[in-house]
mmCIF file of N, CA and C in Angstrom:
data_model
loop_
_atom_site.group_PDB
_atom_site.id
_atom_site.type_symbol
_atom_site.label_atom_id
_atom_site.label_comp_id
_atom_site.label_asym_id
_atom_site.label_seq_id
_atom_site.Cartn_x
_atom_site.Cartn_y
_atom_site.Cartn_z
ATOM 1 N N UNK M 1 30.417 -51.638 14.414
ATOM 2 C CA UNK M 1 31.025 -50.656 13.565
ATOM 3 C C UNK M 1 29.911 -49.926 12.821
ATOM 4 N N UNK M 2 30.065 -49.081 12.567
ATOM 5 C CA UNK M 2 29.307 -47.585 12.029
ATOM 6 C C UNK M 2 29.637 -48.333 10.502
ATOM 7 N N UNK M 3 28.469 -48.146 9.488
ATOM 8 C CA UNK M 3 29.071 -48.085 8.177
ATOM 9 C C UNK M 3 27.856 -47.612 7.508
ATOM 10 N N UNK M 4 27.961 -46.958 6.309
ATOM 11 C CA UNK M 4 27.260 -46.449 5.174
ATOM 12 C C UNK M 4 27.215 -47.539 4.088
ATOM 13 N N UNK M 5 26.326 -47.791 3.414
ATOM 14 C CA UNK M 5 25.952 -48.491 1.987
ATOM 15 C C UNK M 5 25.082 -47.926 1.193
ATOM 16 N N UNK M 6 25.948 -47.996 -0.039
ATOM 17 C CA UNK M 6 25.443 -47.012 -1.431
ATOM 18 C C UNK M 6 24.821 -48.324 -2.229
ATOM 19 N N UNK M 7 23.801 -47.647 -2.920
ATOM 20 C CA UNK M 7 23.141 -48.232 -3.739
ATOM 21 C C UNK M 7 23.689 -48.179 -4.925
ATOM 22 N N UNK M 8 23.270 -49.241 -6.035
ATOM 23 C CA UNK M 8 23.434 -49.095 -7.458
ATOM 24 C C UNK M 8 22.262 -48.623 -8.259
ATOM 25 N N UNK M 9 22.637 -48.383 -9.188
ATOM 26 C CA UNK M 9 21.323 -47.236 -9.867
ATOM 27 C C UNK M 9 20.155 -48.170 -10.334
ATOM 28 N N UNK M 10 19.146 -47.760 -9.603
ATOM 29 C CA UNK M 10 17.989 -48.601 -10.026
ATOM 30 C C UNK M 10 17.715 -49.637 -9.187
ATOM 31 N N UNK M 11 18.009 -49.567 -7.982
ATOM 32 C CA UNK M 11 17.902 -50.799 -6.617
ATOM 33 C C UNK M 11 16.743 -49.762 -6.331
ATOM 34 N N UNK M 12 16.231 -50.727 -5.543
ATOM 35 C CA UNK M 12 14.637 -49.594 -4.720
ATOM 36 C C UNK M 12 15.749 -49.978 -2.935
ATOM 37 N N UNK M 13 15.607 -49.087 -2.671
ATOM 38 C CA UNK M 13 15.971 -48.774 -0.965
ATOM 39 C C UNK M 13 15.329 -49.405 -0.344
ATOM 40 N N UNK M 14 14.143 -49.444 -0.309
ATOM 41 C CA UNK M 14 13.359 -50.374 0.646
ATOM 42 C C UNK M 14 13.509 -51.523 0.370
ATOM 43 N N UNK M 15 14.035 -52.452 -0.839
ATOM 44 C CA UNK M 15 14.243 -53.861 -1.221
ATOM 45 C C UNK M 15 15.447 -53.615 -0.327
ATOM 46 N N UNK M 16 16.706 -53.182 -0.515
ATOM 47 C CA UNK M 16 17.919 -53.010 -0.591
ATOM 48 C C UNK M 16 17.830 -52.700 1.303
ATOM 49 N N UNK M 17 17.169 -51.852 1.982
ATOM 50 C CA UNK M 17 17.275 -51.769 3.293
ATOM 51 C C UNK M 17 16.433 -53.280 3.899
ATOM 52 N N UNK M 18 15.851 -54.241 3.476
ATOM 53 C CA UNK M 18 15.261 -55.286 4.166
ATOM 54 C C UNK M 18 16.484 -56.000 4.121
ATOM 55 N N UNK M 19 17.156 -55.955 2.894
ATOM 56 C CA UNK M 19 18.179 -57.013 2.521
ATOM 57 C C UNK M 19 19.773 -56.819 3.514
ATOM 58 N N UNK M 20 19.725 -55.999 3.691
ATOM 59 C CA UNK M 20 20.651 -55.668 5.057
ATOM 60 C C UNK M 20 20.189 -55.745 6.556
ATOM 61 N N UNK M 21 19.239 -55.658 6.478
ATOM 62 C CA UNK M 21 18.569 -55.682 7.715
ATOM 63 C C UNK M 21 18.655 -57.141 8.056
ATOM 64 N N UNK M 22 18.173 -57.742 7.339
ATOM 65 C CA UNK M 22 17.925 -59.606 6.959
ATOM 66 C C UNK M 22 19.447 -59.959 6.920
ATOM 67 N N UNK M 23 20.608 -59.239 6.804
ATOM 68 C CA UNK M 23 21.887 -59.300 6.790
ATOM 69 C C UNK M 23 22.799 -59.324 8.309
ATOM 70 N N UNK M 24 21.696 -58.840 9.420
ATOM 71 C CA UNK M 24 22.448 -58.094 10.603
ATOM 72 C C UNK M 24 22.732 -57.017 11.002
ATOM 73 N N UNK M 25 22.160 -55.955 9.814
ATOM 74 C CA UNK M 25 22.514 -54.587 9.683
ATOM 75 C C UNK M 25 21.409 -54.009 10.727
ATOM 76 N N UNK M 26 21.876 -53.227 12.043
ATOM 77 C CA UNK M 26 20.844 -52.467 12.866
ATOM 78 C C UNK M 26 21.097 -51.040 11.444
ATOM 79 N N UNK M 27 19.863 -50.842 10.954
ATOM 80 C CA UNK M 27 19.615 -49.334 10.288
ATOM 81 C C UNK M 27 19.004 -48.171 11.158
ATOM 82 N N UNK M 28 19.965 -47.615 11.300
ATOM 83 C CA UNK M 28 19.877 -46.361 11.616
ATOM 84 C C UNK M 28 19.212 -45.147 11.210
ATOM 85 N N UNK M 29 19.384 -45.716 10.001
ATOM 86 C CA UNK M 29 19.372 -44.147 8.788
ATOM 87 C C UNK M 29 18.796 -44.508 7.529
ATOM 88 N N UNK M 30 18.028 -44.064 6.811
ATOM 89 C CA UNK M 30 17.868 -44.190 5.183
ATOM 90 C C UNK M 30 17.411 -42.798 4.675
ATOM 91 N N UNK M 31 18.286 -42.615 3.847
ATOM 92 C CA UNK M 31 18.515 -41.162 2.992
ATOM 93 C C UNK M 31 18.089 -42.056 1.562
ATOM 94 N N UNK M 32 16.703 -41.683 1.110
ATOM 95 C CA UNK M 32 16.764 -42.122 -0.330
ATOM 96 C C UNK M 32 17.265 -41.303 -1.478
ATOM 97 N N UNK M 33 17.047 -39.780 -0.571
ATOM 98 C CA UNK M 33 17.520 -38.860 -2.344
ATOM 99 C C UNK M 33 19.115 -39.055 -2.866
ATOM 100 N N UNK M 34 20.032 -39.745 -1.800
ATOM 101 C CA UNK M 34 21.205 -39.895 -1.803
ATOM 102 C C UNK M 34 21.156 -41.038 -1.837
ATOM 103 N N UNK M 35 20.181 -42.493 -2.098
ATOM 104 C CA UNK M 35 20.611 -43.722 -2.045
ATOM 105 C C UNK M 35 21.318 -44.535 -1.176
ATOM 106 N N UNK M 36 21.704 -44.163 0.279
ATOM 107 C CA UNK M 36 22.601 -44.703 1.259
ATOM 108 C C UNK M 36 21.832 -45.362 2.547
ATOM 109 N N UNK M 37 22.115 -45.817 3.362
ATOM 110 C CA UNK M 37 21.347 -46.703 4.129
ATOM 111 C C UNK M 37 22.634 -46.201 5.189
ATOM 112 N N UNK M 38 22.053 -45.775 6.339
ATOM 113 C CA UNK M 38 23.444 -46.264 7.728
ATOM 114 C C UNK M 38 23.068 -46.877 8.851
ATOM 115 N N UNK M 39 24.283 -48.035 9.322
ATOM 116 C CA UNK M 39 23.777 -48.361 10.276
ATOM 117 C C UNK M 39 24.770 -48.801 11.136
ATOM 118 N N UNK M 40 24.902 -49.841 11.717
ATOM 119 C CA UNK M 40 25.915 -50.445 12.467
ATOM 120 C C UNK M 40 26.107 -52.205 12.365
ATOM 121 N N UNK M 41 26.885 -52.587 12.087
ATOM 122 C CA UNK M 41 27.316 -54.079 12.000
ATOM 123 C C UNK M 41 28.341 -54.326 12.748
ATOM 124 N N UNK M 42 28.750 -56.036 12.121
ATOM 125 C CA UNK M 42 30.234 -56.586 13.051
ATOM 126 C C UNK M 42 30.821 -56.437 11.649
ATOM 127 N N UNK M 43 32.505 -56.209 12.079
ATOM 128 C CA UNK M 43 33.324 -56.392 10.882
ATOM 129 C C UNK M 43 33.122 -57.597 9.757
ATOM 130 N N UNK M 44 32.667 -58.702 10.828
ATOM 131 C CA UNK M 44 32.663 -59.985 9.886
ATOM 132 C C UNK M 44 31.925 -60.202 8.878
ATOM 133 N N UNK M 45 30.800 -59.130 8.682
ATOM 134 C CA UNK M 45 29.855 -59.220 7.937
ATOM 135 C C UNK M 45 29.897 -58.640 6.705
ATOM 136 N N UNK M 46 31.054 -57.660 6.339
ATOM 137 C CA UNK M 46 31.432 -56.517 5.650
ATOM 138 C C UNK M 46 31.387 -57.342 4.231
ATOM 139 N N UNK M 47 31.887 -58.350 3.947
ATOM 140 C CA UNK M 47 31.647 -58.720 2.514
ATOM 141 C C UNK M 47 30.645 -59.463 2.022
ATOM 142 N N UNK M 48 29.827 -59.769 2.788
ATOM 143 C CA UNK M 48 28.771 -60.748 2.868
ATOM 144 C C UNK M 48 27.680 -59.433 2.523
ATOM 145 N N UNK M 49 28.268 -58.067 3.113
ATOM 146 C CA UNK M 49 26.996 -57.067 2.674
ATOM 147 C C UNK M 49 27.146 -56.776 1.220
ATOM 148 N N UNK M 50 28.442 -56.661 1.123
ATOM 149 C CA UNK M 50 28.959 -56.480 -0.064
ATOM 150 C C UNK M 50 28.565 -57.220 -1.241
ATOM 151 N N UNK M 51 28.256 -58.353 -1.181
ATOM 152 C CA UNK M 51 27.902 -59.055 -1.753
ATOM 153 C C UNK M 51 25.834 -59.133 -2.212
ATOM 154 N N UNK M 52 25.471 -58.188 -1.219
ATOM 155 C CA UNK M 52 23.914 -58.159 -1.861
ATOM 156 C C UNK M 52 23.533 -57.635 -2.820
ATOM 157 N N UNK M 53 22.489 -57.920 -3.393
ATOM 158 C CA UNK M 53 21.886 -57.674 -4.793
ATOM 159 C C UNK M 53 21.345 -56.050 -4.278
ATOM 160 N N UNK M 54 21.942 -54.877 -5.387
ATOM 161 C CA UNK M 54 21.492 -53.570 -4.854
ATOM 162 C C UNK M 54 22.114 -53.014 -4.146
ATOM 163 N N UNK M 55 23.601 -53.461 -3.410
ATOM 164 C CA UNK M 55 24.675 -52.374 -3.210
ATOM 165 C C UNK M 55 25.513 -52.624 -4.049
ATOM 166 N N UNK M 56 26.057 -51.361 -3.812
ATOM 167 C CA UNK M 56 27.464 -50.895 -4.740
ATOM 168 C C UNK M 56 28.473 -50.919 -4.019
ATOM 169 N N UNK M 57 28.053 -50.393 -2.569
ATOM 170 C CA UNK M 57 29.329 -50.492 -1.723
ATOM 171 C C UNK M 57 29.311 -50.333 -0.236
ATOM 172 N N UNK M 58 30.046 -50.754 0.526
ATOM 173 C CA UNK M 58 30.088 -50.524 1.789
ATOM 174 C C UNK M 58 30.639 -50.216 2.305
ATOM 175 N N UNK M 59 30.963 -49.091 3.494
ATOM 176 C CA UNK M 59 31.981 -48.419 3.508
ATOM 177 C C UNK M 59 31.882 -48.141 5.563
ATOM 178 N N UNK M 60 32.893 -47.825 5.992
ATOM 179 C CA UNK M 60 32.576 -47.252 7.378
ATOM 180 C C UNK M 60 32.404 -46.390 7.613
ATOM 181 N N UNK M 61 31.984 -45.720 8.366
ATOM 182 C CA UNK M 61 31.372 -44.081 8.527
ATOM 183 C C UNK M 61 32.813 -43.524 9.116
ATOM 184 N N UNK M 62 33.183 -42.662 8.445
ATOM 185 C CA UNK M 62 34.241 -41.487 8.707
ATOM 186 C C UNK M 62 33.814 -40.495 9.914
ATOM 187 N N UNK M 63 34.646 -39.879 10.335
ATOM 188 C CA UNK M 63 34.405 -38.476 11.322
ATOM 189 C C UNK M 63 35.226 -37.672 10.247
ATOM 190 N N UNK M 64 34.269 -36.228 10.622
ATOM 191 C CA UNK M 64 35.103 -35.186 10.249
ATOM 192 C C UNK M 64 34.683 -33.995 11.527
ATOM 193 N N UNK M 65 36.419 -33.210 11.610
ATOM 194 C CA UNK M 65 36.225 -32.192 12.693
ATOM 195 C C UNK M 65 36.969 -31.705 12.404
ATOM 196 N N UNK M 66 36.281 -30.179 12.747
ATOM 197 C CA UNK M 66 36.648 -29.176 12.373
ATOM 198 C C UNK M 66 37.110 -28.282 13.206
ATOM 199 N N UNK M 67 38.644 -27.593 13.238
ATOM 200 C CA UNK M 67 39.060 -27.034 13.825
ATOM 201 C C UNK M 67 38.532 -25.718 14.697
ATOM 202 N N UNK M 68 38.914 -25.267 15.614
ATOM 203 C CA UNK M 68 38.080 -24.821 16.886
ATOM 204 C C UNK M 68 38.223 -23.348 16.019
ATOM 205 N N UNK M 69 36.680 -22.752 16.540
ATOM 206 C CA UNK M 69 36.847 -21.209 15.796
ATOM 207 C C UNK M 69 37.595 -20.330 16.278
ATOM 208 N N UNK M 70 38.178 -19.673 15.065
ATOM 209 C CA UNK M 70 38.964 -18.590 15.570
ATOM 210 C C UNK M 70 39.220 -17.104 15.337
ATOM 211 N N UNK M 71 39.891 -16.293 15.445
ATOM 212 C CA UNK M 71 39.810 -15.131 14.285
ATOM 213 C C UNK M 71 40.630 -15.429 13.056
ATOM 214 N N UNK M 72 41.665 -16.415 13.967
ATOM 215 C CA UNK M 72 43.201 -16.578 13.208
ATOM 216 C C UNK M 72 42.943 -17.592 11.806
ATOM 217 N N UNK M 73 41.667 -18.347 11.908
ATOM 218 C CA UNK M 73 41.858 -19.712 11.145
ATOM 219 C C UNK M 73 40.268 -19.040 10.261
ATOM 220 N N UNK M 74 40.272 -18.743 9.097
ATOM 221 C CA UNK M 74 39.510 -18.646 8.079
ATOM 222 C C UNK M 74 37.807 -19.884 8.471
ATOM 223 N N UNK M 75 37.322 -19.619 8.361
ATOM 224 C CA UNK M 75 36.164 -20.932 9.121
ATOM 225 C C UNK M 75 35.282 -20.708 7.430
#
């Protein structure tokens, strides 16, 4: 599963991305100006991430799509 994890204010990312990593977390992604880490896990792990020192939260990665262009539909 795809998921995003937000930091709490004042975690360093690089503590906070070993500590998921060391969790099972394949990281994909680290955005520090936004504090989030993405990567991919198993469901089973979801509160156990939850539970590390330096997130705030964990969440699954959403899709968003956007309707096909048109003249008719404002873009």
């Amino acid at each position: 599963m795809k998921i995003i994890v937000d930091l709490n204010g004042g975690a360093r990312i690089e503590d906070v991305q070993q500590r998921v990593s060391n969790a099972g977390v394949k990281v994909e992604h680290v955005i520090p100006a936004i504090g989030a880490i993405f990567g991919l896990c198993d469901d089973a792990d979801m509160d156990s991430l939850r539970a590390l020192n330096g997130v705030a939260r964990v969440a699954q990665e959403g899709h968003v799509q956007l309707p096909p262009r048109s003249r008719d539909i404002p873009q």
